[in-house]
Short mmCIF file of C-alpha atoms in Angstrom, two decimals:
data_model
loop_
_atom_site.label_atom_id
_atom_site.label_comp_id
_atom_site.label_asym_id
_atom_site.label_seq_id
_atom_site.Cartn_x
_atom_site.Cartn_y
_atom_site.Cartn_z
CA UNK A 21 9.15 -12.65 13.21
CA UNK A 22 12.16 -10.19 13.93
CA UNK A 23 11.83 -7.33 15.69
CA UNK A 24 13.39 -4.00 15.31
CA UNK A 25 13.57 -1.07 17.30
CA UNK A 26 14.12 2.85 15.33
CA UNK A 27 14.69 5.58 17.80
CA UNK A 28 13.67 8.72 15.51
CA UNK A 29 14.91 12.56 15.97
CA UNK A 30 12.29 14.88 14.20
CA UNK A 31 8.86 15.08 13.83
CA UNK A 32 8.60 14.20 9.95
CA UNK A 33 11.34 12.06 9.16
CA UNK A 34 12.69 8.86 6.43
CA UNK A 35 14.91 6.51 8.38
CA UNK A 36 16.59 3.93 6.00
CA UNK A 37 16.19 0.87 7.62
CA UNK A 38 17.49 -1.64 4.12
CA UNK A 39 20.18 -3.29 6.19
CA UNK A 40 18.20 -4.15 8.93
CA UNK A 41 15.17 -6.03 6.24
CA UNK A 42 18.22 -8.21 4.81
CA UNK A 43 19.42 -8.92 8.32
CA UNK A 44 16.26 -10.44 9.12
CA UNK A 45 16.70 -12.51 5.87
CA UNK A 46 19.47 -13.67 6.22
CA UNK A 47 19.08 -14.77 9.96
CA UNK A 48 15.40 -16.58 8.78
CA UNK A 49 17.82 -18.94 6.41
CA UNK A 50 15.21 -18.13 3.62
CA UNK A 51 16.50 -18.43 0.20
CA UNK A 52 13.66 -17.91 -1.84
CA UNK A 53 10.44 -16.27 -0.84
CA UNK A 54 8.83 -12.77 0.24
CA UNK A 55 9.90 -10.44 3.40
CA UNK A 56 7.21 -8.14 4.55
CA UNK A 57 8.21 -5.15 6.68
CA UNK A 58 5.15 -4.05 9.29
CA UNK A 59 4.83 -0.67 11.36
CA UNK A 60 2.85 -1.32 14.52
CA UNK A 61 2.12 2.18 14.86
CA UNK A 62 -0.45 4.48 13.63
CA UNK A 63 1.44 7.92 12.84
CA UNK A 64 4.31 5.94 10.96
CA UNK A 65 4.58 4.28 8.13
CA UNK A 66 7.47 2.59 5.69
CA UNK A 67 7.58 2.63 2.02
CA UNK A 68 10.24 2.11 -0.64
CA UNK A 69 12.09 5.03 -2.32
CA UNK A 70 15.56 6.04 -3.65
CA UNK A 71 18.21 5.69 -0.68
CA UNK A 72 20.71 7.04 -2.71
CA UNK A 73 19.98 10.88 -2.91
CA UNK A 74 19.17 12.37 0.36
CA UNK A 75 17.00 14.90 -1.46
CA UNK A 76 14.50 12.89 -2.59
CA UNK A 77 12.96 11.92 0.95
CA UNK A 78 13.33 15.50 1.97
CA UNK A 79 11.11 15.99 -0.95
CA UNK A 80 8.51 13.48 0.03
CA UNK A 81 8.40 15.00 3.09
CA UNK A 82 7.83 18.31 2.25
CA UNK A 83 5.51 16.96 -0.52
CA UNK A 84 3.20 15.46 1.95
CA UNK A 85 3.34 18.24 4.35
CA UNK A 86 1.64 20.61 0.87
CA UNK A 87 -0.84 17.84 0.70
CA UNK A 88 -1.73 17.20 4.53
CA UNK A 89 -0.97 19.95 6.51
CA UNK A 90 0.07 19.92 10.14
CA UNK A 91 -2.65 22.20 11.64
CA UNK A 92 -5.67 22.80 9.26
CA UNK A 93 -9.12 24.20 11.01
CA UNK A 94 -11.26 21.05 10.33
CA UNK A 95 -8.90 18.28 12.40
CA UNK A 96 -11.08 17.38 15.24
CA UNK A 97 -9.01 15.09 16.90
CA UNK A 98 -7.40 16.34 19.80
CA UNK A 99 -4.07 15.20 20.13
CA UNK A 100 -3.02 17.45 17.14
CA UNK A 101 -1.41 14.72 15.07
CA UNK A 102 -4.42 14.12 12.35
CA UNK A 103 -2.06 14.70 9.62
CA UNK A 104 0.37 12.03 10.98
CA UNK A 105 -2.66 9.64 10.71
CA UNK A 106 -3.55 10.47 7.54
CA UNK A 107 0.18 10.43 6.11
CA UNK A 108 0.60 6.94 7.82
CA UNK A 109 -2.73 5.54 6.10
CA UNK A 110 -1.32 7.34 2.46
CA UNK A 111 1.95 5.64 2.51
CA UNK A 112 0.89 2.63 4.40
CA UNK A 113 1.80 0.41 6.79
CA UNK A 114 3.63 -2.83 5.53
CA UNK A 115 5.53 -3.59 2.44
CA UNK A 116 6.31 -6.67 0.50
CA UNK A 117 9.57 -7.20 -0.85
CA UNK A 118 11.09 -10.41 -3.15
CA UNK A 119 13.94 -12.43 -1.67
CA UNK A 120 16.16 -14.04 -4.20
CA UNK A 121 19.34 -16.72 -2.72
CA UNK A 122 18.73 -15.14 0.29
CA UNK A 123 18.95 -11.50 -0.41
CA UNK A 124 16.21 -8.69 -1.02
CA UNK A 125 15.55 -8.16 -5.06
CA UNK A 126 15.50 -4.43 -4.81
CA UNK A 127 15.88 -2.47 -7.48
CA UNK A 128 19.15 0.01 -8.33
CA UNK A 129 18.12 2.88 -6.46
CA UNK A 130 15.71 1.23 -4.27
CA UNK A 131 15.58 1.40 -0.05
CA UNK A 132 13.25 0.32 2.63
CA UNK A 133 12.49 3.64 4.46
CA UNK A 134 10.77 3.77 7.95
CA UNK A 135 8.25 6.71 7.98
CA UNK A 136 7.83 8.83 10.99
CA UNK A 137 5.21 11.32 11.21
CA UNK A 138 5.08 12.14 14.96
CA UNK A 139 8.13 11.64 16.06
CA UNK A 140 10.43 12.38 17.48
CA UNK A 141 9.59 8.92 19.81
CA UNK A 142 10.80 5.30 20.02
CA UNK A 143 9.61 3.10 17.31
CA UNK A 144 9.22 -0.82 16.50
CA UNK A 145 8.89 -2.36 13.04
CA UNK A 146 9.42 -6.30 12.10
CA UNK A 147 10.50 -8.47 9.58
CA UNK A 148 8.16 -11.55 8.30
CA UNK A 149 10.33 -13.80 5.50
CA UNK A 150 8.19 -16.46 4.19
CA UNK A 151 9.62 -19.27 1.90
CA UNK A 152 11.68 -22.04 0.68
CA UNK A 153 15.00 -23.01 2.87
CA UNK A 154 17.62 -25.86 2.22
CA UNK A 155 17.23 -28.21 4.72
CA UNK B 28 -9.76 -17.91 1.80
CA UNK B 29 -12.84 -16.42 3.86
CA UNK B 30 -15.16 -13.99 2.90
CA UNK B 31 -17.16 -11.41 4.75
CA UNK B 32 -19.83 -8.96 4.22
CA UNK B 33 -20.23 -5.34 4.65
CA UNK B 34 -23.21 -3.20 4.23
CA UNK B 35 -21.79 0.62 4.59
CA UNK B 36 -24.28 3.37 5.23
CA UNK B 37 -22.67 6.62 3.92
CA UNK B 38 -20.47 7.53 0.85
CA UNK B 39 -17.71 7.64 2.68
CA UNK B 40 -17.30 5.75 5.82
CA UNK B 41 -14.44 3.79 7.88
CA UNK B 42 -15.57 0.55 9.57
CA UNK B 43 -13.31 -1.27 11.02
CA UNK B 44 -13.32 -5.21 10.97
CA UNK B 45 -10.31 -6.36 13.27
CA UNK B 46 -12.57 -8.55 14.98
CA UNK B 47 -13.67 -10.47 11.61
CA UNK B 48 -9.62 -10.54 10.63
CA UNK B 49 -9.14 -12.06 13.69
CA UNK B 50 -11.94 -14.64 13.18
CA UNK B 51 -10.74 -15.57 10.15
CA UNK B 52 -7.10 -16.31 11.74
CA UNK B 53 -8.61 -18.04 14.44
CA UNK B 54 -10.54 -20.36 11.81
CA UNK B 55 -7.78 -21.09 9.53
CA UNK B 56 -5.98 -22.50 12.39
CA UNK B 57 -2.92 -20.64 11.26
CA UNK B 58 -0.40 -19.69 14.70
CA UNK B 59 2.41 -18.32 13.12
CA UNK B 60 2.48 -16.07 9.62
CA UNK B 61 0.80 -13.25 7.66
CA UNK B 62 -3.17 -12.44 7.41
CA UNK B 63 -3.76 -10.66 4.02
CA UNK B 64 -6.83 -8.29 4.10
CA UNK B 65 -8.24 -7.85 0.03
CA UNK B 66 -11.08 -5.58 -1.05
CA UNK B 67 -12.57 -6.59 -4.53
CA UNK B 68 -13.61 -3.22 -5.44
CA UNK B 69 -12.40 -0.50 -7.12
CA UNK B 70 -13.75 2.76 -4.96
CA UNK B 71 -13.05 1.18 -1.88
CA UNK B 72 -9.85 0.22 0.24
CA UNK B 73 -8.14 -1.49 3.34
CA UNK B 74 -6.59 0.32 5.56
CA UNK B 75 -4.81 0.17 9.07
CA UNK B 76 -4.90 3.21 11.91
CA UNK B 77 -6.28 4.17 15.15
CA UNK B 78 -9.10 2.51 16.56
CA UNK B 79 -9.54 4.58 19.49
CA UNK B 80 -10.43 7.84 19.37
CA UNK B 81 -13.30 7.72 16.32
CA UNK B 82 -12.30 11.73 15.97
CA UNK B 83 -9.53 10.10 13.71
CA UNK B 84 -11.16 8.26 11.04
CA UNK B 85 -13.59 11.26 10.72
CA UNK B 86 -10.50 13.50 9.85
CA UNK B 87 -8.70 10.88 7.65
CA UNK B 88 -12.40 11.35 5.45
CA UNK B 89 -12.22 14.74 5.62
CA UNK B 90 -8.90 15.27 4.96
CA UNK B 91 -8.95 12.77 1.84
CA UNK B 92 -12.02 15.08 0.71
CA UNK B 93 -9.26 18.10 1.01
CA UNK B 94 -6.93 16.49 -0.84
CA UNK B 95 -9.19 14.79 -3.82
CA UNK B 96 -12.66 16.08 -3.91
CA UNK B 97 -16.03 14.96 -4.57
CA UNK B 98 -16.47 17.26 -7.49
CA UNK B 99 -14.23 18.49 -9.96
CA UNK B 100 -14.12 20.43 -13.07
CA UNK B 101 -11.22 17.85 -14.87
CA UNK B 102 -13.08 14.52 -13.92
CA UNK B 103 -14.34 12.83 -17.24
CA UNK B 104 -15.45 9.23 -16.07
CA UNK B 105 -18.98 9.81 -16.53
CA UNK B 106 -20.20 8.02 -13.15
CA UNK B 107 -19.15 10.64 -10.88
CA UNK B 108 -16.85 8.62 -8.32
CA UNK B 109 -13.70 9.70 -9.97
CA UNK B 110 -13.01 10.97 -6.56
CA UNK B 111 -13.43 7.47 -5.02
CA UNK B 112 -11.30 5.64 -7.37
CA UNK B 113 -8.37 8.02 -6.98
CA UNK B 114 -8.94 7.42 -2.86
CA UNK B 115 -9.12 3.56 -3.31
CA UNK B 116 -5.22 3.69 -5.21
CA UNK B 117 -4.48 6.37 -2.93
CA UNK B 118 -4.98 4.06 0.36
CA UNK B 119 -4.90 0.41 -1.77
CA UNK B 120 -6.20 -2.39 -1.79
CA UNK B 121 -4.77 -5.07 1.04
CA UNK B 122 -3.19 -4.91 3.85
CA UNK B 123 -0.37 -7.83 5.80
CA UNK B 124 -0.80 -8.26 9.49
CA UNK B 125 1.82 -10.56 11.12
CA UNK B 126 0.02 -13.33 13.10
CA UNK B 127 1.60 -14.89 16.03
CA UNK B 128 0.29 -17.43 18.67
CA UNK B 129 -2.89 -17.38 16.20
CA UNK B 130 -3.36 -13.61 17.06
CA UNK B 131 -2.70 -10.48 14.94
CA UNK B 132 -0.11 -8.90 16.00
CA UNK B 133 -1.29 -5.22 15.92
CA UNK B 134 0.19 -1.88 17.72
CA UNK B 135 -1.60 -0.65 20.58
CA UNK B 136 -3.72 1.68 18.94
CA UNK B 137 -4.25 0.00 15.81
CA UNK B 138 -7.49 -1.54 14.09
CA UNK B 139 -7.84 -2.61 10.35
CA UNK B 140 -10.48 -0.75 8.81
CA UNK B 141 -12.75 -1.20 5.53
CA UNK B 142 -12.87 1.84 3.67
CA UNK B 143 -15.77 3.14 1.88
CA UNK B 144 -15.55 5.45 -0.62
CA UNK B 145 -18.68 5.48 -2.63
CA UNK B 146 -21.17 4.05 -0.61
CA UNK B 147 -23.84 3.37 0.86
CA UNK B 148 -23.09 -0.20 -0.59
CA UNK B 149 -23.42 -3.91 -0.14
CA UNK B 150 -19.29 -5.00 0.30
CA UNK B 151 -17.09 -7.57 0.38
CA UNK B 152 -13.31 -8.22 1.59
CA UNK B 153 -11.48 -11.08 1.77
CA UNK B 154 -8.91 -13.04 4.20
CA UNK B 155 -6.70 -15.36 3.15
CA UNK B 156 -3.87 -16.84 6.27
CA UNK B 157 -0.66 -18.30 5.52
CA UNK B 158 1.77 -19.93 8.00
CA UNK B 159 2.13 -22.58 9.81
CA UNK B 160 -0.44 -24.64 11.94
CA UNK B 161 0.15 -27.16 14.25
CA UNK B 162 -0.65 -30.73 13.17
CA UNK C 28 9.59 -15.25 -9.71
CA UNK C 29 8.08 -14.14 -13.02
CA UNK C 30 10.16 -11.16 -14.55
CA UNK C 31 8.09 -8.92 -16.72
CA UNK C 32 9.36 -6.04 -19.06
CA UNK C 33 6.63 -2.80 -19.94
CA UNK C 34 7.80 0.13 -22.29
CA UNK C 35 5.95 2.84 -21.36
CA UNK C 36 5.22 5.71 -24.29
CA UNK C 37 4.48 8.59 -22.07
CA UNK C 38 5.54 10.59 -18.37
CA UNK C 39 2.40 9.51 -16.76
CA UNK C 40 0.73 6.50 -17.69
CA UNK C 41 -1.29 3.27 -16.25
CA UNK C 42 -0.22 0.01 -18.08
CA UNK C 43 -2.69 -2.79 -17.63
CA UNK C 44 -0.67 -5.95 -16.91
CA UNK C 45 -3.59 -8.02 -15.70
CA UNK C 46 -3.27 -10.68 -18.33
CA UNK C 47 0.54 -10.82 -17.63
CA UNK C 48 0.05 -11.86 -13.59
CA UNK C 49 -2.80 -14.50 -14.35
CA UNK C 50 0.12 -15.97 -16.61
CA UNK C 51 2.59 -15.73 -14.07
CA UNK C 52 -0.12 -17.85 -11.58
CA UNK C 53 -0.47 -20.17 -14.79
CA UNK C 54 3.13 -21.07 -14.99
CA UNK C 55 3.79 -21.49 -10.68
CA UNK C 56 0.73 -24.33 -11.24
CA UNK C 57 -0.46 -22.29 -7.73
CA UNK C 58 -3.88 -23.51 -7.47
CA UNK C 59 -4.55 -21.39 -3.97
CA UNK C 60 -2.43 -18.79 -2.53
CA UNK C 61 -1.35 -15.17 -3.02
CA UNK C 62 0.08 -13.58 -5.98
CA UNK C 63 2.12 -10.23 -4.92
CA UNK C 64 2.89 -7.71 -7.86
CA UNK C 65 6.45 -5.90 -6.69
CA UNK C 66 7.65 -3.10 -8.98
CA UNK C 67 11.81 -2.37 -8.81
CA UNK C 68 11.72 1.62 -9.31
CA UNK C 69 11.47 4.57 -7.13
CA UNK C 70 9.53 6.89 -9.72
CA UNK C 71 6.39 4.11 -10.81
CA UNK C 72 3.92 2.23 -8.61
CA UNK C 73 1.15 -0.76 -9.24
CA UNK C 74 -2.18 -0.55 -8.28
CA UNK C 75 -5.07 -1.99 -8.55
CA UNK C 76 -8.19 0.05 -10.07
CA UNK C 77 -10.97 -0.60 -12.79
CA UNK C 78 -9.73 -1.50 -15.90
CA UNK C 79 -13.13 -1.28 -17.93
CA UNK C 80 -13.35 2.65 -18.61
CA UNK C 81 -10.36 4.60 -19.66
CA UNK C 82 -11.79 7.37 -18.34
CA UNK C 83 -11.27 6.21 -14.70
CA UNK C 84 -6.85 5.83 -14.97
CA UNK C 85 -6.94 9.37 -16.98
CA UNK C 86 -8.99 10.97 -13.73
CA UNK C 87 -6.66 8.90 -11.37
CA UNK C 88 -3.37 10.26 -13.41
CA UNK C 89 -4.78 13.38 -13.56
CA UNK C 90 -5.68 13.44 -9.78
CA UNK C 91 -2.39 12.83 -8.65
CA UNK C 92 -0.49 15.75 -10.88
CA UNK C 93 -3.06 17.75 -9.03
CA UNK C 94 -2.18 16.39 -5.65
CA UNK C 95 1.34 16.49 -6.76
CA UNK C 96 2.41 19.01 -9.31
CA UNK C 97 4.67 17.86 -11.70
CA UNK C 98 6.95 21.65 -11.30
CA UNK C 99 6.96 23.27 -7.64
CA UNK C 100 9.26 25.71 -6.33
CA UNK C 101 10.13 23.71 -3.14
CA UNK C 102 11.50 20.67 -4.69
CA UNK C 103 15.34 20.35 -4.51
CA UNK C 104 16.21 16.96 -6.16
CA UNK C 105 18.06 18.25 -9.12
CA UNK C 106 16.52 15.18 -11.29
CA UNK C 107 13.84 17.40 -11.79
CA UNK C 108 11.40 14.54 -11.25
CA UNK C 109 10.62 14.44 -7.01
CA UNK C 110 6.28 14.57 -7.77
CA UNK C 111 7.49 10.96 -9.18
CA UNK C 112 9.01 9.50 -6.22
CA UNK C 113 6.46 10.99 -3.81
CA UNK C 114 3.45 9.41 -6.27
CA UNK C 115 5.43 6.05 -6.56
CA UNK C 116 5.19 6.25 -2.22
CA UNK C 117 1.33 7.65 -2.66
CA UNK C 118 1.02 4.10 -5.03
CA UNK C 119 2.93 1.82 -3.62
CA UNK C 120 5.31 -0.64 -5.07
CA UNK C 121 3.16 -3.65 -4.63
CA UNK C 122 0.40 -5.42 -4.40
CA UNK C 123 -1.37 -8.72 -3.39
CA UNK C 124 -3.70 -10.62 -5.16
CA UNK C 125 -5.68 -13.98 -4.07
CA UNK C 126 -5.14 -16.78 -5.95
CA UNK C 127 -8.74 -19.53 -5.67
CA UNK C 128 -8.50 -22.94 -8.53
CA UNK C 129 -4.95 -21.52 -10.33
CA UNK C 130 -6.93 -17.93 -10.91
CA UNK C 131 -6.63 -14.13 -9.89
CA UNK C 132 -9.62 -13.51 -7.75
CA UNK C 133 -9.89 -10.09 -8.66
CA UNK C 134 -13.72 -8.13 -8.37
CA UNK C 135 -15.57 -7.43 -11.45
CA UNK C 136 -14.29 -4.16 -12.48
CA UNK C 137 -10.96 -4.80 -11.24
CA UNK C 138 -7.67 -4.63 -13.06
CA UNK C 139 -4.04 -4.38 -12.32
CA UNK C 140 -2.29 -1.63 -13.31
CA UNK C 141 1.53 -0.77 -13.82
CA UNK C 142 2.01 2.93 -13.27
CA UNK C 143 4.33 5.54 -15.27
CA UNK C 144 5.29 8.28 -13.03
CA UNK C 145 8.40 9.47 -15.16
CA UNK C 146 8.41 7.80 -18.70
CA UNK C 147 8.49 7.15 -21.31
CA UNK C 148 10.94 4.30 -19.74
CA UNK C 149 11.86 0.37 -20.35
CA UNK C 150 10.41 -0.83 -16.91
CA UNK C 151 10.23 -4.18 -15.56
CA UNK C 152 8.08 -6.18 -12.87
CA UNK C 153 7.98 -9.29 -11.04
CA UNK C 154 5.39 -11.72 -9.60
CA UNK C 155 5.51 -13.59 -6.83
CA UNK C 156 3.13 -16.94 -6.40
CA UNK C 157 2.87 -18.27 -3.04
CA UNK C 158 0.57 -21.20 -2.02
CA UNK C 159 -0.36 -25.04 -2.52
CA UNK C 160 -0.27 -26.81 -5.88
CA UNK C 161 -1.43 -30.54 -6.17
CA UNK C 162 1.07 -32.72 -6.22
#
C-alpha cells in the first residue's frame, strides 16, 4: 500500500492527484491488474472527472454546493461541516481503476481527482495495485 | 465470500457494521489487500463516514431527504420507493477498504455503514477479502 | 480485460449490460472472485439498480435532472454539458460485483446498468475479473 500525502488550500476543492495513482503503479511492478485509490477521511472524497478543463471541477463544485448547502437550519451536528459529510458519502470514498502493461487505462479526458470538502487541512490518500507481475 | 444479516428498524436508517467487516477479514485469514463491502439490494447502499458523533448520520438522512424526497409528483414506479432507489445509485453499492496486518485500515473517524433506505427490512451484505495470507 | 462497446440513442439513458459482464466472468473461467465494471468517460457512470421495472431507471434519470438541472445559470464549462460530469461523479465510474461458481452474485432485483449522461454517444466499457479458477 502507498501512501500519499495532499496538503489542500480551500475549503471545497478538486486536487488532481493522476500522476501520483500511476506512480504507485509503476513502483508496485504490476503489469496487469486493478489500482484502487482510498480517502481515509470522512469530509473528502476522490472521484474521476475531466482533468483537462479546469471548469468542469469548478462546476462540480459549485454543483454540489446547490445540492448540499453549507449551512442549512436542519444540520444538527455541531462542528458545522454536515455538508462535507454528506458530499464525501455522494462522491465516495475509493475508486477502482484498470492497469494495463503497467499503466492506468483511463480514458481521453479522464483524471483521478482528490475531493476536499473541509479543507483547507492536511490530507492522506493511498494506492492499492493488485495483479499479475513478471517475475 | 461471507455473508451477514441485518434487520433495520426504520425506512431510513444508517447502521454501521465495521465490526462484522472486520470479522470477516479476520476469518478469511487475509493480512495484506482489499475487503469489498456488497449490498444485494436495490434501495439500499454501503457507505463509509463518521462513526463518532451519531448527529452525522442523522443529517446525511436528512439531507438525502432534501435532496431526493420521499414523495414526488414525477415518480411513476408504482411501489413508492422511487426515492430509495435514486439514494441507493446515489451512495452505491460497495465499498474497498485496504487491509493491512489483517486489519482495515480506516481513518480515524471512519466506520462503514449499511444504509437503509426503505426499511424496516430483513438485509443482507456481503464480504468478500482478497490478498495475501500467510501459509 | 473485457472491452465492451454501447450506442446509446438518447442524452440521458440507463443501458442494461448485465448479460454482457456475466459473459465477461464466462470467458476469465473466474469461478470466485470480483468482477469490477470501470466506465472510460467523464459525462456517463454505471450503477447498479433494479432492472425488472422500467419505471424505476426513468424515476432515477429523472431524479438526477432534478438534482442536477440539465441548463443553470452558474455553470461556466462552455461544453454546455457540466450537470453530466457532476452526475457521472454522483454515479460513479465503477462498480464491483462478486463472483460465487463462475456467476454474478447479484440480488434478485438487481441489474447493472450503463448510464447516458450526454448521448446519444458510441461508449465503451471494460470488465475486470479477479479471483481463482481451477486449474
Amino acid at each position: 500500500m502507498y501512501r500519499y500525502s495532499v496538503a489542500t488550500v480551500a475549503r471545497t476543492e478538486m486536487v488532481e492527484i493522476t500522476s501520483r495513482v500511476q506512480e504507485a503503479v509503476s513502483q508496485s511492478g504490476v503489469k496487469d491488474g486493478l489500482a484502487t485509490v482510498f480517502v481515509p477521511h470522512t469530509t473528502a472524497a476522490v472521484t474521476i472527472n475531466e482533468a483537462a478543463d479546469p471548469s468542469v471541477t469548478r462546476d462540480i463544485l459549485q454543483g454540489l454546493e446547490k445540492i448540499v448547502p453549507y449551512r442549512a437550519a436542519y444540520y444538527q451536528h455541531r462542528e458545522g461541516n454536515s455538508d462535507a459529510h454528506l458530499k464525501a458519502s455522494l462522491l465516495g470514498s475509493s475508486v477502482n481503476v484498470p492497469v494495463e502493461g503497467g499503466h492506468l487505462v483511463l480514458g481521453t479526458w479522464q483524471g483521478i481527482f482528490f475531493c476536499e470538502f473541509d479543507g483547507p487541512r492536511q490530507r492522506q490518500f493511498y494506492v492499492l495495485v493488485a495483479g499479475e507481475s513478471p517475475r
